[in-house]
PDB file of C-alpha atoms in Angstrom:
ATOM      1  CA  UNK A   1     111.078  68.849 172.522  1.00 41.00           C
ATOM      2  CA  UNK A   2     113.561  68.996 174.473  1.00 46.00           C
ATOM      3  CA  UNK A   3     113.998  72.751 173.759  1.00 53.00           C
ATOM      4  CA  UNK A   4     110.304  74.062 173.393  1.00 57.00           C
ATOM      5  CA  UNK A   5     109.651  76.911 175.013  1.00 58.00           C
ATOM      6  CA  UNK A   6     113.368  77.797 174.883  1.00 61.00           C
ATOM      7  CA  UNK A   7     114.723  80.418 172.994  1.00 59.00           C
ATOM      8  CA  UNK A   8     117.485  78.970 169.980  1.00 56.00           C
ATOM      9  CA  UNK A   9     119.792  81.436 170.866  1.00 55.00           C
ATOM     10  CA  UNK A  10     120.277  80.010 175.174  1.00 61.00           C
ATOM     11  CA  UNK A  11     120.074  76.647 173.335  1.00 60.00           C
ATOM     12  CA  UNK A  12     123.255  77.445 170.824  1.00 56.00           C
ATOM     13  CA  UNK A  13     124.933  80.423 172.646  1.00 55.00           C
ATOM     14  CA  UNK A  14     127.295  82.526 170.990  1.00 53.00           C
ATOM     15  CA  UNK A  15     128.507  84.596 173.310  1.00 50.00           C
ATOM     16  CA  UNK A  16     126.731  86.270 175.358  1.00 43.00           C
ATOM     17  CA  UNK A  17     124.669  87.298 173.006  1.00 47.00           C
ATOM     18  CA  UNK A  18     121.892  85.470 170.434  1.00 49.00           C
ATOM     19  CA  UNK A  19     122.614  83.908 166.953  1.00 57.00           C
ATOM     20  CA  UNK A  20     122.409  86.896 164.634  1.00 60.00           C
ATOM     21  CA  UNK A  21     120.526  84.905 162.107  1.00 60.00           C
ATOM     22  CA  UNK A  22     118.387  84.016 164.794  1.00 59.00           C
ATOM     23  CA  UNK A  23     117.553  87.234 166.222  1.00 62.00           C
ATOM     24  CA  UNK A  24     116.959  88.748 163.046  1.00 65.00           C
ATOM     25  CA  UNK A  25     114.418  85.499 162.418  1.00 59.00           C
ATOM     26  CA  UNK A  26     112.571  86.052 165.556  1.00 59.00           C
ATOM     27  CA  UNK A  27     112.295  89.837 164.844  1.00 62.00           C
ATOM     28  CA  UNK A  28     110.858  89.992 160.966  1.00 57.00           C
ATOM     29  CA  UNK A  29     114.224  90.731 159.399  1.00 61.00           C
ATOM     30  CA  UNK A  30     115.033  87.486 157.260  1.00 55.00           C
ATOM     31  CA  UNK A  31     112.856  88.378 153.683  1.00 56.00           C
ATOM     32  CA  UNK A  32     114.557  84.618 153.320  1.00 61.00           C
ATOM     33  CA  UNK A  33     117.135  82.844 154.776  1.00 64.00           C
ATOM     34  CA  UNK A  34     119.985  83.389 156.790  1.00 69.00           C
ATOM     35  CA  UNK A  35     122.884  79.619 158.068  1.00 75.00           C
ATOM     36  CA  UNK A  36     125.610  79.781 160.086  1.00 76.00           C
ATOM     37  CA  UNK A  37     127.550  77.546 162.041  1.00 79.00           C
ATOM     38  CA  UNK A  38     127.705  77.141 165.293  1.00 76.00           C
ATOM     39  CA  UNK A  39     129.461  74.902 168.046  1.00 77.00           C
ATOM     40  CA  UNK A  40     127.826  72.721 170.459  1.00 73.00           C
ATOM     41  CA  UNK A  41     130.523  70.665 172.770  1.00 75.00           C
ATOM     42  CA  UNK A  42     131.887  68.529 170.228  1.00 82.00           C
ATOM     43  CA  UNK A  43     128.692  68.577 167.442  1.00 83.00           C
ATOM     44  CA  UNK A  44     129.234  71.460 164.859  1.00 82.00           C
ATOM     45  CA  UNK A  45     125.452  72.135 163.446  1.00 80.00           C
ATOM     46  CA  UNK A  46     124.742  74.358 160.659  1.00 81.00           C
ATOM     47  CA  UNK A  47     121.172  76.652 162.125  1.00 76.00           C
ATOM     48  CA  UNK A  48     118.845  78.026 158.790  1.00 76.00           C
ATOM     49  CA  UNK A  49     116.645  80.577 160.044  1.00 73.00           C
ATOM     50  CA  UNK A  50     113.488  81.801 158.600  1.00 72.00           C
ATOM     51  CA  UNK A  51     110.772  84.077 158.679  1.00 73.00           C
ATOM     52  CA  UNK A  52     107.689  83.570 157.665  1.00 72.00           C
ATOM     53  CA  UNK A  53     104.390  85.805 157.034  1.00 72.00           C
ATOM     54  CA  UNK A  54     101.403  85.822 156.542  1.00 74.00           C
ATOM     55  CA  UNK A  55      99.681  87.122 153.137  1.00 78.00           C
ATOM     56  CA  UNK A  56      99.522  90.820 154.559  1.00 77.00           C
ATOM     57  CA  UNK A  57     103.563  90.720 155.419  1.00 72.00           C
ATOM     58  CA  UNK A  58     102.491  90.423 158.618  1.00 76.00           C
ATOM     59  CA  UNK A  59     104.636  88.089 160.903  1.00 70.00           C
ATOM     60  CA  UNK A  60     103.990  84.482 161.557  1.00 69.00           C
ATOM     61  CA  UNK A  61     106.779  83.217 163.759  1.00 67.00           C
ATOM     62  CA  UNK A  62     110.405  81.881 162.664  1.00 66.00           C
ATOM     63  CA  UNK A  63     111.654  78.737 162.010  1.00 70.00           C
ATOM     64  CA  UNK A  64     114.403  76.568 162.834  1.00 69.00           C
ATOM     65  CA  UNK A  65     116.012  74.360 160.952  1.00 74.00           C
ATOM     66  CA  UNK A  66     119.704  72.521 162.731  1.00 74.00           C
ATOM     67  CA  UNK A  67     121.961  69.880 160.886  1.00 82.00           C
ATOM     68  CA  UNK A  68     124.182  68.039 162.984  1.00 85.00           C
ATOM     69  CA  UNK A  69     127.607  68.248 160.313  1.00 85.00           C
ATOM     70  CA  UNK A  70     130.279  67.458 162.592  1.00 85.00           C
ATOM     71  CA  UNK A  71     131.104  64.166 160.842  1.00 87.00           C
ATOM     72  CA  UNK A  72     130.740  65.805 157.528  1.00 85.00           C
ATOM     73  CA  UNK A  73     133.135  68.489 158.587  1.00 83.00           C
ATOM     74  CA  UNK A  74     134.997  66.369 159.883  1.00 82.00           C
ATOM     75  CA  UNK A  75     135.364  64.516 156.725  1.00 81.00           C
ATOM     76  CA  UNK A  76     136.510  67.723 154.572  1.00 80.00           C
ATOM     77  CA  UNK A  77     138.974  68.340 157.614  1.00 79.00           C
ATOM     78  CA  UNK A  78     140.781  65.047 157.162  1.00 76.00           C
ATOM     79  CA  UNK A  79     140.993  65.310 153.200  1.00 75.00           C
ATOM     80  CA  UNK A  80     142.069  68.866 153.396  1.00 74.00           C
ATOM     81  CA  UNK A  81     144.824  67.473 155.848  1.00 72.00           C
ATOM     82  CA  UNK A  82     146.139  64.564 152.982  1.00 69.00           C
ATOM     83  CA  UNK A  83     145.386  67.008 149.922  1.00 66.00           C
ATOM     84  CA  UNK A  84     147.842  69.777 152.278  1.00 70.00           C
ATOM     85  CA  UNK A  85     150.442  66.928 152.903  1.00 71.00           C
ATOM     86  CA  UNK A  86     149.994  65.606 148.812  1.00 67.00           C
ATOM     87  CA  UNK A  87     150.580  69.421 148.378  1.00 71.00           C
ATOM     88  CA  UNK A  88     153.740  69.065 150.519  1.00 68.00           C
ATOM     89  CA  UNK A  89     155.348  66.319 149.729  1.00 67.00           C
ATOM     90  CA  UNK A  90     155.178  67.365 145.114  1.00 72.00           C
ATOM     91  CA  UNK A  91     156.776  70.396 146.305  1.00 79.00           C
ATOM     92  CA  UNK A  92     159.644  69.746 148.406  1.00 78.00           C
ATOM     93  CA  UNK A  93     160.224  66.588 146.323  1.00 85.00           C
ATOM     94  CA  UNK A  94     163.839  66.502 144.695  1.00 87.00           C
ATOM     95  CA  UNK A  95     163.041  64.964 141.458  1.00 91.00           C
ATOM     96  CA  UNK A  96     161.166  67.073 138.512  1.00 93.00           C
ATOM     97  CA  UNK A  97     156.857  66.405 138.994  1.00 92.00           C
ATOM     98  CA  UNK A  98     155.093  68.218 137.198  1.00 91.00           C
ATOM     99  CA  UNK A  99     151.469  67.296 135.529  1.00 91.00           C
ATOM    100  CA  UNK A 100     150.061  68.202 132.150  1.00 92.00           C
ATOM    101  CA  UNK A 101     146.654  67.697 131.675  1.00 91.00           C
ATOM    102  CA  UNK A 102     145.000  66.957 127.828  1.00 93.00           C
ATOM    103  CA  UNK A 103     143.180  68.061 125.100  1.00 92.00           C
ATOM    104  CA  UNK A 104     146.216  70.592 125.166  1.00 92.00           C
ATOM    105  CA  UNK A 105     148.758  68.642 126.673  1.00 94.00           C
ATOM    106  CA  UNK A 106     150.155  71.984 128.471  1.00 94.00           C
ATOM    107  CA  UNK A 107     151.422  71.842 131.979  1.00 94.00           C
ATOM    108  CA  UNK A 108     149.277  73.468 134.650  1.00 91.00           C
ATOM    109  CA  UNK A 109     151.789  72.593 137.968  1.00 90.00           C
ATOM    110  CA  UNK A 110     155.272  72.221 138.842  1.00 92.00           C
ATOM    111  CA  UNK A 111     157.475  71.810 141.306  1.00 92.00           C
ATOM    112  CA  UNK A 112     160.749  73.921 142.170  1.00 92.00           C
ATOM    113  CA  UNK A 113     163.007  70.676 140.764  1.00 93.00           C
ATOM    114  CA  UNK A 114     161.246  70.878 137.687  1.00 94.00           C
ATOM    115  CA  UNK A 115     162.565  74.973 137.409  1.00 94.00           C
ATOM    116  CA  UNK A 116     165.765  73.776 138.345  1.00 93.00           C
ATOM    117  CA  UNK A 117     165.775  71.258 135.757  1.00 95.00           C
ATOM    118  CA  UNK A 118     164.624  71.833 132.828  1.00 95.00           C
ATOM    119  CA  UNK A 119     165.898  76.082 133.227  1.00 95.00           C
ATOM    120  CA  UNK A 120     163.296  77.395 133.816  1.00 95.00           C
ATOM    121  CA  UNK A 121     163.361  81.661 135.560  1.00 95.00           C
ATOM    122  CA  UNK A 122     160.298  80.040 137.431  1.00 95.00           C
ATOM    123  CA  UNK A 123     157.181  78.018 137.595  1.00 92.00           C
ATOM    124  CA  UNK A 124     154.800  80.745 135.581  1.00 94.00           C
ATOM    125  CA  UNK A 125     157.309  79.815 132.968  1.00 95.00           C
ATOM    126  CA  UNK A 126     157.454  76.770 132.806  1.00 94.00           C
ATOM    127  CA  UNK A 127     153.504  75.919 132.938  1.00 93.00           C
ATOM    128  CA  UNK A 128     153.179  78.060 129.974  1.00 95.00           C
ATOM    129  CA  UNK A 129     154.406  75.364 127.929  1.00 95.00           C
ATOM    130  CA  UNK A 130     153.411  71.938 126.691  1.00 93.00           C
ATOM    131  CA  UNK A 131     155.057  69.152 126.740  1.00 92.00           C
ATOM    132  CA  UNK A 132     156.427  69.398 122.767  1.00 92.00           C
ATOM    133  CA  UNK A 133     158.481  72.631 124.479  1.00 94.00           C
ATOM    134  CA  UNK A 134     160.999  70.535 126.525  1.00 95.00           C
ATOM    135  CA  UNK A 135     161.481  67.482 123.866  1.00 95.00           C
ATOM    136  CA  UNK A 136     164.220  67.344 121.210  1.00 95.00           C
ATOM    137  CA  UNK A 137     162.991  66.791 117.731  1.00 95.00           C
ATOM    138  CA  UNK A 138     164.126  63.315 117.936  1.00 95.00           C
ATOM    139  CA  UNK A 139     164.700  60.403 120.139  1.00 94.00           C
ATOM    140  CA  UNK A 140     168.031  58.161 120.425  1.00 91.00           C
ATOM    141  CA  UNK A 141     166.177  55.832 118.386  1.00 92.00           C
ATOM    142  CA  UNK A 142     165.658  58.283 115.227  1.00 92.00           C
ATOM    143  CA  UNK A 143     161.737  58.739 115.710  1.00 94.00           C
ATOM    144  CA  UNK A 144     160.335  62.306 115.969  1.00 95.00           C
ATOM    145  CA  UNK A 145     159.728  62.911 119.777  1.00 95.00           C
ATOM    146  CA  UNK A 146     156.416  64.698 119.230  1.00 94.00           C
ATOM    147  CA  UNK A 147     154.694  61.056 117.821  1.00 94.00           C
ATOM    148  CA  UNK A 148     156.605  58.981 119.990  1.00 95.00           C
ATOM    149  CA  UNK A 149     155.460  60.760 123.065  1.00 94.00           C
ATOM    150  CA  UNK A 150     151.554  60.829 121.729  1.00 94.00           C
ATOM    151  CA  UNK A 151     152.538  56.891 122.424  1.00 95.00           C
ATOM    152  CA  UNK A 152     153.453  57.336 125.679  1.00 96.00           C
ATOM    153  CA  UNK A 153     150.679  59.583 126.924  1.00 96.00           C
ATOM    154  CA  UNK A 154     148.165  57.227 125.784  1.00 95.00           C
ATOM    155  CA  UNK A 155     149.864  54.163 126.986  1.00 96.00           C
ATOM    156  CA  UNK A 156     149.625  55.965 130.361  1.00 96.00           C
ATOM    157  CA  UNK A 157     146.249  56.856 129.903  1.00 95.00           C
ATOM    158  CA  UNK A 158     144.856  53.590 129.358  1.00 95.00           C
ATOM    159  CA  UNK A 159     147.484  51.192 131.838  1.00 96.00           C
ATOM    160  CA  UNK A 160     147.548  53.859 134.412  1.00 95.00           C
ATOM    161  CA  UNK A 161     151.292  54.712 134.754  1.00 96.00           C
ATOM    162  CA  UNK A 162     154.352  53.892 132.405  1.00 96.00           C
ATOM    163  CA  UNK A 163     158.342  53.800 133.611  1.00 96.00           C
ATOM    164  CA  UNK A 164     160.583  55.080 130.415  1.00 96.00           C
ATOM    165  CA  UNK A 165     164.122  56.515 128.940  1.00 94.00           C
ATOM    166  CA  UNK A 166     163.549  59.483 127.882  1.00 94.00           C
ATOM    167  CA  UNK A 167     165.398  62.285 126.273  1.00 96.00           C
ATOM    168  CA  UNK A 168     163.994  65.497 127.508  1.00 95.00           C
ATOM    169  CA  UNK A 169     165.549  68.851 126.204  1.00 95.00           C
ATOM    170  CA  UNK A 170     166.636  72.102 128.968  1.00 96.00           C
ATOM    171  CA  UNK A 171     164.533  75.647 127.373  1.00 95.00           C
ATOM    172  CA  UNK A 172     167.901  76.740 126.674  1.00 95.00           C
ATOM    173  CA  UNK A 173     168.449  73.699 124.266  1.00 94.00           C
ATOM    174  CA  UNK A 174     170.514  71.300 125.876  1.00 95.00           C
ATOM    175  CA  UNK A 175     168.978  67.896 125.167  1.00 95.00           C
ATOM    176  CA  UNK A 176     169.368  65.796 128.169  1.00 96.00           C
ATOM    177  CA  UNK A 177     168.687  61.053 129.223  1.00 95.00           C
ATOM    178  CA  UNK A 178     166.494  61.241 131.763  1.00 95.00           C
ATOM    179  CA  UNK A 179     164.155  58.610 133.303  1.00 95.00           C
ATOM    180  CA  UNK A 180     159.956  59.439 133.450  1.00 95.00           C
ATOM    181  CA  UNK A 181     157.597  57.587 135.341  1.00 96.00           C
ATOM    182  CA  UNK A 182     154.017  58.799 134.383  1.00 96.00           C
ATOM    183  CA  UNK A 183     150.403  58.111 136.141  1.00 94.00           C
ATOM    184  CA  UNK A 184     147.233  59.151 135.304  1.00 94.00           C
ATOM    185  CA  UNK A 185     144.872  61.043 138.237  1.00 90.00           C
ATOM    186  CA  UNK A 186     141.654  61.396 138.249  1.00 90.00           C
ATOM    187  CA  UNK A 187     139.871  64.085 140.846  1.00 81.00           C
ATOM    188  CA  UNK A 188     136.181  64.683 140.425  1.00 77.00           C
ATOM    189  CA  UNK A 189     135.913  64.357 136.646  1.00 82.00           C
ATOM    190  CA  UNK A 190     139.246  65.939 135.960  1.00 88.00           C
ATOM    191  CA  UNK A 191     142.027  63.702 134.266  1.00 92.00           C
ATOM    192  CA  UNK A 192     145.400  64.420 134.118  1.00 92.00           C
ATOM    193  CA  UNK A 193     149.225  62.598 133.950  1.00 94.00           C
ATOM    194  CA  UNK A 194     151.130  63.457 136.946  1.00 92.00           C
ATOM    195  CA  UNK A 195     155.099  62.649 135.679  1.00 94.00           C
ATOM    196  CA  UNK A 196     158.113  61.974 136.966  1.00 94.00           C
ATOM    197  CA  UNK A 197     161.398  63.003 135.786  1.00 95.00           C
ATOM    198  CA  UNK A 198     165.109  62.328 136.520  1.00 94.00           C
ATOM    199  CA  UNK A 199     168.311  63.676 135.239  1.00 95.00           C
ATOM    200  CA  UNK A 200     170.051  60.598 134.079  1.00 94.00           C
ATOM    201  CA  UNK A 201     173.017  61.492 132.235  1.00 92.00           C
ATOM    202  CA  UNK A 202     175.409  60.819 134.852  1.00 91.00           C
ATOM    203  CA  UNK A 203     174.189  57.486 134.785  1.00 86.00           C
ATOM    204  CA  UNK A 204     174.297  56.775 131.410  1.00 87.00           C
ATOM    205  CA  UNK A 205     177.935  58.721 131.042  1.00 85.00           C
ATOM    206  CA  UNK A 206     179.203  55.718 133.077  1.00 83.00           C
ATOM    207  CA  UNK A 207     177.125  53.490 131.563  1.00 80.00           C
ATOM    208  CA  UNK A 208     178.428  54.061 128.229  1.00 77.00           C
ATOM    209  CA  UNK A 209     182.039  54.100 129.918  1.00 79.00           C
ATOM    210  CA  UNK A 210     181.492  50.634 131.142  1.00 78.00           C
ATOM    211  CA  UNK A 211     180.759  49.177 128.047  1.00 76.00           C
ATOM    212  CA  UNK A 212     183.639  50.165 126.380  1.00 75.00           C
ATOM    213  CA  UNK A 213     186.136  49.098 129.007  1.00 72.00           C
ATOM    214  CA  UNK A 214     183.996  45.846 128.123  1.00 72.00           C
ATOM    215  CA  UNK A 215     184.734  46.159 124.827  1.00 74.00           C
ATOM    216  CA  UNK A 216     188.050  47.321 123.697  1.00 77.00           C
ATOM    217  CA  UNK A 217     191.550  46.041 124.676  1.00 75.00           C
ATOM    218  CA  UNK A 218     193.124  49.557 127.263  1.00 70.00           C
ATOM    219  CA  UNK A 219     196.689  48.645 125.633  1.00 72.00           C
ATOM    220  CA  UNK A 220     196.335  49.009 121.820  1.00 74.00           C
ATOM    221  CA  UNK A 221     192.850  50.444 121.912  1.00 73.00           C
ATOM    222  CA  UNK A 222     191.294  48.131 119.767  1.00 78.00           C
ATOM    223  CA  UNK A 223     187.749  45.790 120.140  1.00 79.00           C
ATOM    224  CA  UNK A 224     188.731  42.982 122.300  1.00 77.00           C
ATOM    225  CA  UNK A 225     188.112  39.568 121.918  1.00 75.00           C
ATOM    226  CA  UNK A 226     184.650  39.578 123.995  1.00 78.00           C
ATOM    227  CA  UNK A 227     183.695  41.477 121.149  1.00 78.00           C
ATOM    228  CA  UNK A 228     184.235  40.154 118.957  1.00 79.00           C
ATOM    229  CA  UNK A 229     182.713  36.711 120.016  1.00 81.00           C
ATOM    230  CA  UNK A 230     179.775  39.056 120.494  1.00 82.00           C
ATOM    231  CA  UNK A 231     179.726  40.816 117.119  1.00 82.00           C
ATOM    232  CA  UNK A 232     180.528  37.499 115.289  1.00 83.00           C
ATOM    233  CA  UNK A 233     177.519  35.780 116.840  1.00 86.00           C
ATOM    234  CA  UNK A 234     174.553  39.119 116.118  1.00 85.00           C
ATOM    235  CA  UNK A 235     176.061  38.585 112.392  1.00 84.00           C
ATOM    236  CA  UNK A 236     175.606  34.798 112.037  1.00 87.00           C
ATOM    237  CA  UNK A 237     172.618  35.128 113.354  1.00 87.00           C
ATOM    238  CA  UNK A 238     171.797  37.662 111.221  1.00 85.00           C
ATOM    239  CA  UNK A 239     173.725  35.217 108.372  1.00 85.00           C
ATOM    240  CA  UNK A 240     171.154  32.705 109.225  1.00 87.00           C
ATOM    241  CA  UNK A 241     167.990  34.174 109.331  1.00 85.00           C
ATOM    242  CA  UNK A 242     168.397  35.394 105.606  1.00 85.00           C
ATOM    243  CA  UNK A 243     170.597  32.211 104.180  1.00 87.00           C
ATOM    244  CA  UNK A 244     173.358  34.772 102.923  1.00 87.00           C
ATOM    245  CA  UNK A 245     176.829  33.752 102.957  1.00 88.00           C
ATOM    246  CA  UNK A 246     179.471  34.263 105.791  1.00 84.00           C
ATOM    247  CA  UNK A 247     182.462  34.722 105.420  1.00 83.00           C
ATOM    248  CA  UNK A 248     185.639  35.564 108.415  1.00 78.00           C
ATOM    249  CA  UNK A 249     188.923  36.871 108.366  1.00 76.00           C
ATOM    250  CA  UNK A 250     191.775  36.756 110.767  1.00 73.00           C
ATOM    251  CA  UNK A 251     194.928  38.217 110.392  1.00 73.00           C
ATOM    252  CA  UNK A 252     197.699  38.556 112.702  1.00 70.00           C
ATOM    253  CA  UNK A 253     199.841  41.287 112.679  1.00 68.00           C
ATOM    254  CA  UNK A 254     203.088  41.011 113.549  1.00 67.00           C
ATOM    255  CA  UNK A 255     202.345  37.890 115.404  1.00 64.00           C
ATOM    256  CA  UNK A 256     200.964  40.810 118.035  1.00 58.00           C
ATOM    257  CA  UNK A 257     198.967  39.023 120.695  1.00 52.00           C
TER     258      UNK A 257
END
């Protein structure tokens, strides 16, 4: 009502001329519908212009529909910035991050840290691979990697996330110890897993050294007293569980203490 008797382009100006779609509708050039966005102050509108003709095809009038899309566009901008921030975090992470999707479980995205960790030449080369291509034949416990991978993937998809230690394999065939965090992500109707992988080979090496130092006598290189009692407790528990006899024999070599 406030805009009655005013030309559309005077109410919603763009530069020094009328809105193209509005003018075409007024001139009878629109056969169906044209739309364009126009900003008035802090508001953003979607303008739709229609040409209405009679049965003989003569121009009767033009219709203009205006929708305030300010809030919708602001929400879209918030989502765009949020997605950009997540993308920057993904790309700049010092840890290998990748996404893998069912049903083929091929990699769909990867950051540069992933390329370096697995020894790929590019993101494109890595995303051409599947989950099974970066696994050794068996895990350290002797179980087939493919069988065990199916279990951890199913658990992560069901529970939402899973953190575990794993053995991966670089593209040149070299295995390495890793810890892995799998996180289920849902975007629209798409469900996939994001994996964060860290190389813990050095940590495992130091851990094994500490275990060895705790059980080995530094002077003789033989198992020490602590290891003897730990092993004795294990064997006594085993004998008790299965009801089998247990014999312990101690020998003093040349009165060595």
